[in-house]
CSV table of C-alpha atoms in Angstrom, one decimal:
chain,number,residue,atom,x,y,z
A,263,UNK,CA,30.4,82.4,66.4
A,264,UNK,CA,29.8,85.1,69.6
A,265,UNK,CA,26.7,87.0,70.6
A,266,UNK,CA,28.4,90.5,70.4
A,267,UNK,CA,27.7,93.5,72.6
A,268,UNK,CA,29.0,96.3,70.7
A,269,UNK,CA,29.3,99.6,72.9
A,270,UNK,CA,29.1,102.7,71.3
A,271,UNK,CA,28.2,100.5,67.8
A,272,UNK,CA,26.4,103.5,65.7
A,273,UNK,CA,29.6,105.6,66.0
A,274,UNK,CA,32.5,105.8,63.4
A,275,UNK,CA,34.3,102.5,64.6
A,276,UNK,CA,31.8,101.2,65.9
A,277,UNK,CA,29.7,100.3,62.8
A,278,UNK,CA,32.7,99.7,61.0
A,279,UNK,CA,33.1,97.1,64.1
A,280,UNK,CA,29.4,96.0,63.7
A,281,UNK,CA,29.6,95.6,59.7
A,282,UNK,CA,32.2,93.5,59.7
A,283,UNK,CA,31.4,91.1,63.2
A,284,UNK,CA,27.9,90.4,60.9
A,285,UNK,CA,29.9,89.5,57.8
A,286,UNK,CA,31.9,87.5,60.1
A,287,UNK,CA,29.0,85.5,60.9
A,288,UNK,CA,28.4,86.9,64.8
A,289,UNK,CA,24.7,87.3,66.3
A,290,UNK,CA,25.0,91.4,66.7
A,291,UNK,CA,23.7,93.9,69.0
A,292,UNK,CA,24.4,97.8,69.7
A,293,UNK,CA,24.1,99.8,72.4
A,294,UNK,CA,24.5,103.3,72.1
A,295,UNK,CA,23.5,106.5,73.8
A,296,UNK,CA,23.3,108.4,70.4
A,297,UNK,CA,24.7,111.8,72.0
A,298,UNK,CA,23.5,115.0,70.4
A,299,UNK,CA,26.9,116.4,70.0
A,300,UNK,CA,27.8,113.4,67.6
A,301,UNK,CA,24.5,111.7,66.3
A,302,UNK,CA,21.4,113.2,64.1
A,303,UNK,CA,17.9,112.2,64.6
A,304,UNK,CA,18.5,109.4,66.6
A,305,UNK,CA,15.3,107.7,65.5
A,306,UNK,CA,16.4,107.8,62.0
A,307,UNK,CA,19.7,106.0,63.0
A,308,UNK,CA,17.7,103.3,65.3
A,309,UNK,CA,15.8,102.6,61.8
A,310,UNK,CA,18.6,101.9,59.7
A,311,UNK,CA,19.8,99.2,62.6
A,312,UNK,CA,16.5,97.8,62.7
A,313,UNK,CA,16.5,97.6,58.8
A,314,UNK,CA,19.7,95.7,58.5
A,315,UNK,CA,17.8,93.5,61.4
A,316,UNK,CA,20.8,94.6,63.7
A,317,UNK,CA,19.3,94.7,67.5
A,318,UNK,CA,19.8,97.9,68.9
A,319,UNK,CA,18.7,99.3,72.5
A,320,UNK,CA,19.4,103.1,72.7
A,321,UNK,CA,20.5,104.5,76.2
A,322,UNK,CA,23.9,104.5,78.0
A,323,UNK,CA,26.3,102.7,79.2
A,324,UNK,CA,26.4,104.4,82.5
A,325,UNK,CA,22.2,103.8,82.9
A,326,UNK,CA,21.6,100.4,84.9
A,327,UNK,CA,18.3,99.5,83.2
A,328,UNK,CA,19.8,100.2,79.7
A,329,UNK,CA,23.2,98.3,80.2
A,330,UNK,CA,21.8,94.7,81.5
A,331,UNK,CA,19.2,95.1,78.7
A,332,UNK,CA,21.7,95.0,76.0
A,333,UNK,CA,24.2,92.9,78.0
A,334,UNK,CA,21.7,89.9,78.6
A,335,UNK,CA,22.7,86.8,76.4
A,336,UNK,CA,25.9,88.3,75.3
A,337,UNK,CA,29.2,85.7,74.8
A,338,UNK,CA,31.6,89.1,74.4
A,339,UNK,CA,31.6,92.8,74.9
A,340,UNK,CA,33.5,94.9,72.2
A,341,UNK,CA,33.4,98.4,74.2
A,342,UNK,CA,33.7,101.2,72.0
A,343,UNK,CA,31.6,104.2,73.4
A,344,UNK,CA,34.0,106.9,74.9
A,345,UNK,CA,33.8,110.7,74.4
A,346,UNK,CA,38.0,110.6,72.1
A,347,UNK,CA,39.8,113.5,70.9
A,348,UNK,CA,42.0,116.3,72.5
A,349,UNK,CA,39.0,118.2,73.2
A,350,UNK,CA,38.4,122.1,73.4
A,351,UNK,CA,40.0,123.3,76.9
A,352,UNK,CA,39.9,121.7,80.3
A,353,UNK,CA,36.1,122.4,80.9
A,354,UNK,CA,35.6,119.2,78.6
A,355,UNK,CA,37.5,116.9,81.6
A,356,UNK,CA,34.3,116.2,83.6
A,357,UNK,CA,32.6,114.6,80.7
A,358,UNK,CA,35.6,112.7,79.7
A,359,UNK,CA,35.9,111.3,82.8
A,360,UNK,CA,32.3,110.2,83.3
A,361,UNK,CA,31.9,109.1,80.0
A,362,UNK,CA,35.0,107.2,79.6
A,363,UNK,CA,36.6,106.2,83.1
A,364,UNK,CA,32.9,106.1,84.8
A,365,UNK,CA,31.5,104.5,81.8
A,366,UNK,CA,33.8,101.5,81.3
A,367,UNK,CA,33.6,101.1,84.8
A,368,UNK,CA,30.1,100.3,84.9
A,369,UNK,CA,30.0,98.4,82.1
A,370,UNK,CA,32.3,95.9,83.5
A,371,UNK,CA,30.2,96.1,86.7
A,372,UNK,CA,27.7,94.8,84.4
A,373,UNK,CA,29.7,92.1,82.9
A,374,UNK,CA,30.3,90.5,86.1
A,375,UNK,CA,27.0,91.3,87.2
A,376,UNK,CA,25.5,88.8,84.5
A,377,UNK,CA,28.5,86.7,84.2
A,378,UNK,CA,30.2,87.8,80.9
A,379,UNK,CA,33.7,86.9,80.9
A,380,UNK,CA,35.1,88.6,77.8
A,381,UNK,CA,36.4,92.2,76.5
A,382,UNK,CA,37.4,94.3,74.1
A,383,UNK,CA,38.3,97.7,74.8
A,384,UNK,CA,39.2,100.6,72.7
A,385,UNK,CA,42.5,102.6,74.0
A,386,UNK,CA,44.6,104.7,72.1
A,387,UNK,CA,48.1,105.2,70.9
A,388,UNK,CA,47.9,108.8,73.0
A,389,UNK,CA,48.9,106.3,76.3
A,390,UNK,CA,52.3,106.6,75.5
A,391,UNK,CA,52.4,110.2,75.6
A,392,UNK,CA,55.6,111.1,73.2
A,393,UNK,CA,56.4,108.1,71.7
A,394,UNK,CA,59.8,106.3,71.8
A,395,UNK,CA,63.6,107.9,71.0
A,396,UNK,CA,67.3,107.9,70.9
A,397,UNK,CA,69.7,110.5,71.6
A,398,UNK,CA,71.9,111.0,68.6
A,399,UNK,CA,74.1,108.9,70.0
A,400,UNK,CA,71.5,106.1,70.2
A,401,UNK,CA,70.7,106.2,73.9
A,402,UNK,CA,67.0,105.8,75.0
A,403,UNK,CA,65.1,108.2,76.0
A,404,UNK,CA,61.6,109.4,76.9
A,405,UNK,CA,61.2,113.1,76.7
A,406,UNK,CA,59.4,115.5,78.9
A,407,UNK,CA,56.4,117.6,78.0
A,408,UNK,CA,57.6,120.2,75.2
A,409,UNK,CA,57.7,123.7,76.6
A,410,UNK,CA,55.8,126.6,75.8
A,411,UNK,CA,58.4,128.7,74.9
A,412,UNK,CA,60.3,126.3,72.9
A,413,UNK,CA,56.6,126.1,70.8
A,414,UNK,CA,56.4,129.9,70.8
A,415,UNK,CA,59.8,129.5,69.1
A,416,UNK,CA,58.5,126.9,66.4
A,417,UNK,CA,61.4,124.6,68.0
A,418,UNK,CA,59.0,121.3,67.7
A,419,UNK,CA,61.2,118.4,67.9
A,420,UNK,CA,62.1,117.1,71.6
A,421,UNK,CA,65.9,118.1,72.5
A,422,UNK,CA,68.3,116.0,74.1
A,423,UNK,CA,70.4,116.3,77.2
A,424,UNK,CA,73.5,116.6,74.6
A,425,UNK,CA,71.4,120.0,73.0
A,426,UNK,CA,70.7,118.2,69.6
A,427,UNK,CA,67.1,117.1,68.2
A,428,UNK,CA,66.1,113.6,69.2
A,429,UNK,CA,65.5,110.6,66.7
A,430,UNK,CA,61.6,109.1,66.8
A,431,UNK,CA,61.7,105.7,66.6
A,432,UNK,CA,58.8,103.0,67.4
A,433,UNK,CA,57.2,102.3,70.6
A,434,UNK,CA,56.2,98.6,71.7
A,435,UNK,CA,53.8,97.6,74.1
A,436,UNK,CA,56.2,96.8,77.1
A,437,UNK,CA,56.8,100.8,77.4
A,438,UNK,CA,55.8,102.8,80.1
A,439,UNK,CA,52.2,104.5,79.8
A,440,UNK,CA,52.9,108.4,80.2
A,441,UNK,CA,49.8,109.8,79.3
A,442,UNK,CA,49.8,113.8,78.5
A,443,UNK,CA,46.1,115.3,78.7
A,444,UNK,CA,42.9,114.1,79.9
A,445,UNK,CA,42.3,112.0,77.0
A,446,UNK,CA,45.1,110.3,77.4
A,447,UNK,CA,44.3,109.5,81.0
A,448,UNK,CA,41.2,108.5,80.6
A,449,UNK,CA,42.2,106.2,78.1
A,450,UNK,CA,45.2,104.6,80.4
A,451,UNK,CA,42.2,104.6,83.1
A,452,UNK,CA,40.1,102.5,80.8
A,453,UNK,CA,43.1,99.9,80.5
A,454,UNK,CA,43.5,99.6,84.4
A,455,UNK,CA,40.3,98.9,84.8
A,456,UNK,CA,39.9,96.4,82.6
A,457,UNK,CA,42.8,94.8,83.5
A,458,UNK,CA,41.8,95.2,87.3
A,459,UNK,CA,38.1,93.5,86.3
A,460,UNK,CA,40.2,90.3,84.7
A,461,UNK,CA,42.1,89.8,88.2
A,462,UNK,CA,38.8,90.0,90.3
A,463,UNK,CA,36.3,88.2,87.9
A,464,UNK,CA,38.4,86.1,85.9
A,465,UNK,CA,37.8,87.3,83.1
A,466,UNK,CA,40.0,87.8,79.9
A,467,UNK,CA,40.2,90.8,78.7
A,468,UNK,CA,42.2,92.8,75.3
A,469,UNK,CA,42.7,96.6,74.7
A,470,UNK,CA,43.6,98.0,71.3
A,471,UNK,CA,45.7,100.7,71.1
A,472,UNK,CA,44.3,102.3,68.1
A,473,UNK,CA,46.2,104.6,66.0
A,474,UNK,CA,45.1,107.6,64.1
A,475,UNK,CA,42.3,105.7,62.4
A,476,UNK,CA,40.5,107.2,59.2
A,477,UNK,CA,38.1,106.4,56.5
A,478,UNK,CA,34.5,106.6,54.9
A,479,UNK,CA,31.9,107.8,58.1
A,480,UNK,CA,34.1,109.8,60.3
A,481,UNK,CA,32.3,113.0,62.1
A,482,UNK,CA,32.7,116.2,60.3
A,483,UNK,CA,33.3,119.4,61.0
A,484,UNK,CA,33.9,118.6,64.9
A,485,UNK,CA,37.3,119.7,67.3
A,486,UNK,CA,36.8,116.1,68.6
A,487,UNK,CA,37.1,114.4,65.4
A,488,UNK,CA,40.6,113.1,64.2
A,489,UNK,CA,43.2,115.3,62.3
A,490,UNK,CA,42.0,113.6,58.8
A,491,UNK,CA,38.7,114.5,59.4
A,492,UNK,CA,39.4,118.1,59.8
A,493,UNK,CA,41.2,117.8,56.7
A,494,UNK,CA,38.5,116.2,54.7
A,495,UNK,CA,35.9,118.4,56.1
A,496,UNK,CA,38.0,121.4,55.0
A,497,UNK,CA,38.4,119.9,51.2
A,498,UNK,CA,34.4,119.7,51.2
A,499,UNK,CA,34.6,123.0,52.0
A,500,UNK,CA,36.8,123.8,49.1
A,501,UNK,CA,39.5,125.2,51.4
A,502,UNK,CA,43.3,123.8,52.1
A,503,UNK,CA,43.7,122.3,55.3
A,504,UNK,CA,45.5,123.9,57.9
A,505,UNK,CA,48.4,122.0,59.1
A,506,UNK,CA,50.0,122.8,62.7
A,507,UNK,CA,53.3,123.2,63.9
A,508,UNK,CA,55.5,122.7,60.5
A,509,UNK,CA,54.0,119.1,59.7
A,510,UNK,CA,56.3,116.8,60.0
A,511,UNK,CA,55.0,115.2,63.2
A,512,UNK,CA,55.3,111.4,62.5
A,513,UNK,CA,52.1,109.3,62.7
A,514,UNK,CA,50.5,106.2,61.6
A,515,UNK,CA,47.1,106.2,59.8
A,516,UNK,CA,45.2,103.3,60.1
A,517,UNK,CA,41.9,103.0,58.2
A,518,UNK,CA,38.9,102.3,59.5
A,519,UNK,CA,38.0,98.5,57.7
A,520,UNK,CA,41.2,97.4,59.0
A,521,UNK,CA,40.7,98.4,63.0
A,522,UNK,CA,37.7,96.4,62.5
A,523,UNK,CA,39.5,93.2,61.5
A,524,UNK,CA,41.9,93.9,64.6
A,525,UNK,CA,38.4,93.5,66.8
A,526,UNK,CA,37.5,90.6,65.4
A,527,UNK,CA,40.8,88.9,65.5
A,528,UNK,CA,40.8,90.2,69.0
A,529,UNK,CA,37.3,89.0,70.2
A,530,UNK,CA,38.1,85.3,68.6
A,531,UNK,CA,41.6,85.5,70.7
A,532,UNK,CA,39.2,86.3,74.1
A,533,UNK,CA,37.8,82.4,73.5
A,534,UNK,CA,41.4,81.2,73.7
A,535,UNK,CA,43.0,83.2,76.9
A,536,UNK,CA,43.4,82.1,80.1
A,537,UNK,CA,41.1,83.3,82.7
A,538,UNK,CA,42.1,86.5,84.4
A,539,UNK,CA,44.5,87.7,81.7
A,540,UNK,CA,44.6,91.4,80.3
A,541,UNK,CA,46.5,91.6,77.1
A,542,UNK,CA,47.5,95.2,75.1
A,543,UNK,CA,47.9,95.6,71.4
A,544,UNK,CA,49.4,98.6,69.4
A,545,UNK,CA,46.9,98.3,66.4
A,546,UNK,CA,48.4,100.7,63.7
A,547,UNK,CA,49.2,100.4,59.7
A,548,UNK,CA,53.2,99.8,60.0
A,549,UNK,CA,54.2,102.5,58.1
A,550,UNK,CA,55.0,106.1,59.2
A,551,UNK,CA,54.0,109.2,57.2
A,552,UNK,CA,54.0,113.1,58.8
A,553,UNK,CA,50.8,114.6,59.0
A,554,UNK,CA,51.8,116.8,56.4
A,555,UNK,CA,52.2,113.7,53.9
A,556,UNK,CA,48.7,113.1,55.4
A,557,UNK,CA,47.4,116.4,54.2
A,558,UNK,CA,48.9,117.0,50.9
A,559,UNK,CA,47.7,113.5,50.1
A,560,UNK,CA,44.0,114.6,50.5
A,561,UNK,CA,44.5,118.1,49.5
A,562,UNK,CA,46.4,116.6,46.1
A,563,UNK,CA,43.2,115.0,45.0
A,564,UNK,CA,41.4,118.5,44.7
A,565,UNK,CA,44.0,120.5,43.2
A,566,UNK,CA,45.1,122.3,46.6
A,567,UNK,CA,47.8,123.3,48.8
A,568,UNK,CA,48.4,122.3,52.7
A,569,UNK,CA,48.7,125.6,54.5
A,570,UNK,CA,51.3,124.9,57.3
A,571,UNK,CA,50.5,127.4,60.0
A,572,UNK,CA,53.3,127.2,62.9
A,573,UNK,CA,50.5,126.9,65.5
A,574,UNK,CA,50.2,124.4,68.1
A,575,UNK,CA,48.1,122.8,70.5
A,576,UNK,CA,49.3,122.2,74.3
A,577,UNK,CA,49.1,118.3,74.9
A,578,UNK,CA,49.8,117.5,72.0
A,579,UNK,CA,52.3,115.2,71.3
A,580,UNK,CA,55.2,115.4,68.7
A,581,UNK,CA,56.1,112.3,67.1
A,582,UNK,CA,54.3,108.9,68.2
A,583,UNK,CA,54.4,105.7,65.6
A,584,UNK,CA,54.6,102.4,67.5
A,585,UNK,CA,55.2,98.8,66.4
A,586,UNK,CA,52.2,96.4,65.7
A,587,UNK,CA,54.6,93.3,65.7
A,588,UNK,CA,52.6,91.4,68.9
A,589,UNK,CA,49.5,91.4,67.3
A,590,UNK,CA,50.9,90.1,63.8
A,591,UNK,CA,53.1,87.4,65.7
A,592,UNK,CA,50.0,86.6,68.1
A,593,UNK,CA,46.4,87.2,66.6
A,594,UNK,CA,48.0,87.0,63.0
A,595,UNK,CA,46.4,90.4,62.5
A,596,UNK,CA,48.4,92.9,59.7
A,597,UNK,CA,46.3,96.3,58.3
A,598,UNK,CA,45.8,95.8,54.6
A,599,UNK,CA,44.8,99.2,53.2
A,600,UNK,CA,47.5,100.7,52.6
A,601,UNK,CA,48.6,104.7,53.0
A,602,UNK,CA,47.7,105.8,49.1
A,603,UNK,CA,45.0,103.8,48.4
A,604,UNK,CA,43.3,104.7,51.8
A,605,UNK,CA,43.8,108.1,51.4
A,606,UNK,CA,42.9,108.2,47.7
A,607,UNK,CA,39.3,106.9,48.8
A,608,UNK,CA,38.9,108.8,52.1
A,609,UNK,CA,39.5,112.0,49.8
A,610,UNK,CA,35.9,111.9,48.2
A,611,UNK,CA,34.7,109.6,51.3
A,612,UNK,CA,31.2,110.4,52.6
A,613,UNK,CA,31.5,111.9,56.0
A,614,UNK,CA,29.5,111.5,58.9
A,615,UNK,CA,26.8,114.9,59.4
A,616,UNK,CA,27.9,117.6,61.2
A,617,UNK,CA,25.7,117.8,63.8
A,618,UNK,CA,25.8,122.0,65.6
């Protein structure tokens, strides 16, 4: 068993990371900056750490003193804490940046400060940009950003050269990144510098390419929370959720218990790398379902209607579903929970607090 750093370890993932790395058997520690604009009382949430007897040191990743506090002793680092979501506008890059590119960076400084060979690191499916397609005569093809106009026009679905809709298929880990907002950059950032830590340190290194994960905890009420939590948070409301665009953008849902198993299998495949390796996985459920099968799901359980609205958000992406075939055939890692059962649960799920 490791001593595990978890980064970021009182958020969404990250406890579901820390709950099940302690009923794995792993010595556990958090380190989390508890930001306002995600966390309550953060003394309240230090208590319930120390409760469960789970060591937690409270600062951030990017603070020196803070960092080598909660890295001293540790076997692996499961780095979690980023600012995720679309965000609101473009004013929101700065923080991204800084709390994602800046962050990881100095927590690998860290790492090879105190001589910490091994890495997890949370990326995101949103790397890829639009996903993987044919033409409809089963070329490949990777389209460009959708136009405005074309959206103004609710004409959703990526054209061809040959004028005719494109076919979505699943993307694999050997694609090219093409990341599409600042997310999505900061995200691809992450990966590069990871990878760029392994070559100089030796280290070994995995990023997980998380897809749209969802389940019991996630942040409510928030435009940097996932699409399902929007969703849920508007059932608690008693309203129907909103869909954009006309729903039938093509995703994979992947609950929240079962990204934690892909960390786990991923920190015991760290022990068994070579030295200066960086290796991606697409960590996903394996099955594709539209955001509006997403929505009336949830919305069923109450007795309501999806609304699909037309509207649209620039950067985001149409259709993205990719394969999670390397990690099955290499960490023997396959999501268990499947689509109805999670989102028959998630639909009365306890929700993190909004926090305003």
């Amino acid at each position: 068993m490791s001593r595990l750093l978890v980064t970021g370890g009182a958020g969404f993932i990250g406890s579901a990371i820390v709950r099940r790395a302690i009923a794995d058997g792993h010595e556990v520690r958090v380190l989390d900056s508890l930001r306002a604009d995600v966390h309550g009382d953060p003394q309240a949430v230090i208590a319930d750490h120390e409760a469960r007897g789970i060591a937690f040191v409270h600062g951030d990743v990017r603070e020196r003193v803070a960092l080598d506090a909660a890295l001293d002793g540790i076997d692996v680092v499961c780095h979690q804490a980023a600012k995720v979501g679309l965000g609101v506008d473009f004013q929101d890059a700065p923080d991204y940046v800084s709390s994602n590119d800046a962050g990881t960076a100095y927590v690998l400084a860290g790492m090879d400060r105190l001589g910490i060979g091994r890495l997890v690191v949370a990326s995101s499916m949103v790397v890829y940009g639009e996903g993987a397609y044919t033409t409809s005569t089963g070329e490949p093809v990777r389209p460009p950003a959708r136009r405005r106009e074309d959206l103004d026009a609710g004409r959703f679905d990526p054209i061809g050269p040959d004028g005719q809709p494109l076919v979505p298929g699943l993307i694999d880990e050997s694609a090219a990144l093409d990341p599409r907002n600042v997310y999505a950059q900061t995200k691809v950032a992450q990966e590069q510098l990871a990878s760029s830590w392994a070559r100089a340190t030796g280290g070994r290194a995995v990023a997980l390419r998380y897809h749209n994960v969802y389940g019991p905890g996630m942040p409510a009420n928030t435009p940097y929370a996932g699409v399902a939590s929007l969703f849920r948070s508007a059932i608690a409301r008693g309203e129907a959720p909103r869909v954009f665009e006309d729903g039938a953008q093509r995703r994979d849902f992947v609950h929240v218990d079962d990204v934690a198993g892909a960390n786990l299998a991923s920190i015991a495949a760290t022990d068994a790398l070579p030295d200066d390796s960086f290796r991606a996985y697409n960590v996903g459920s394996g099955t594709v379902h539209t955001i509006g099968d997403m929505a009336a799901a949830i919305a069923g359980t109450a007795g309501l209607e999806p609304v699909v609205t037309g509207e649209y958000r620039l950067g985001d992406v149409r259709h993205v579903t990719a394969s999670s075939a390397r990690i099955a055939d290499e960490l023997g890692w396959r999501a268990e929970v499947d689509f109805e059962r999670g989102m028959r649960e998630f639909a009365d799920a306890p929700l993190r607090a909004a926090v305003r």
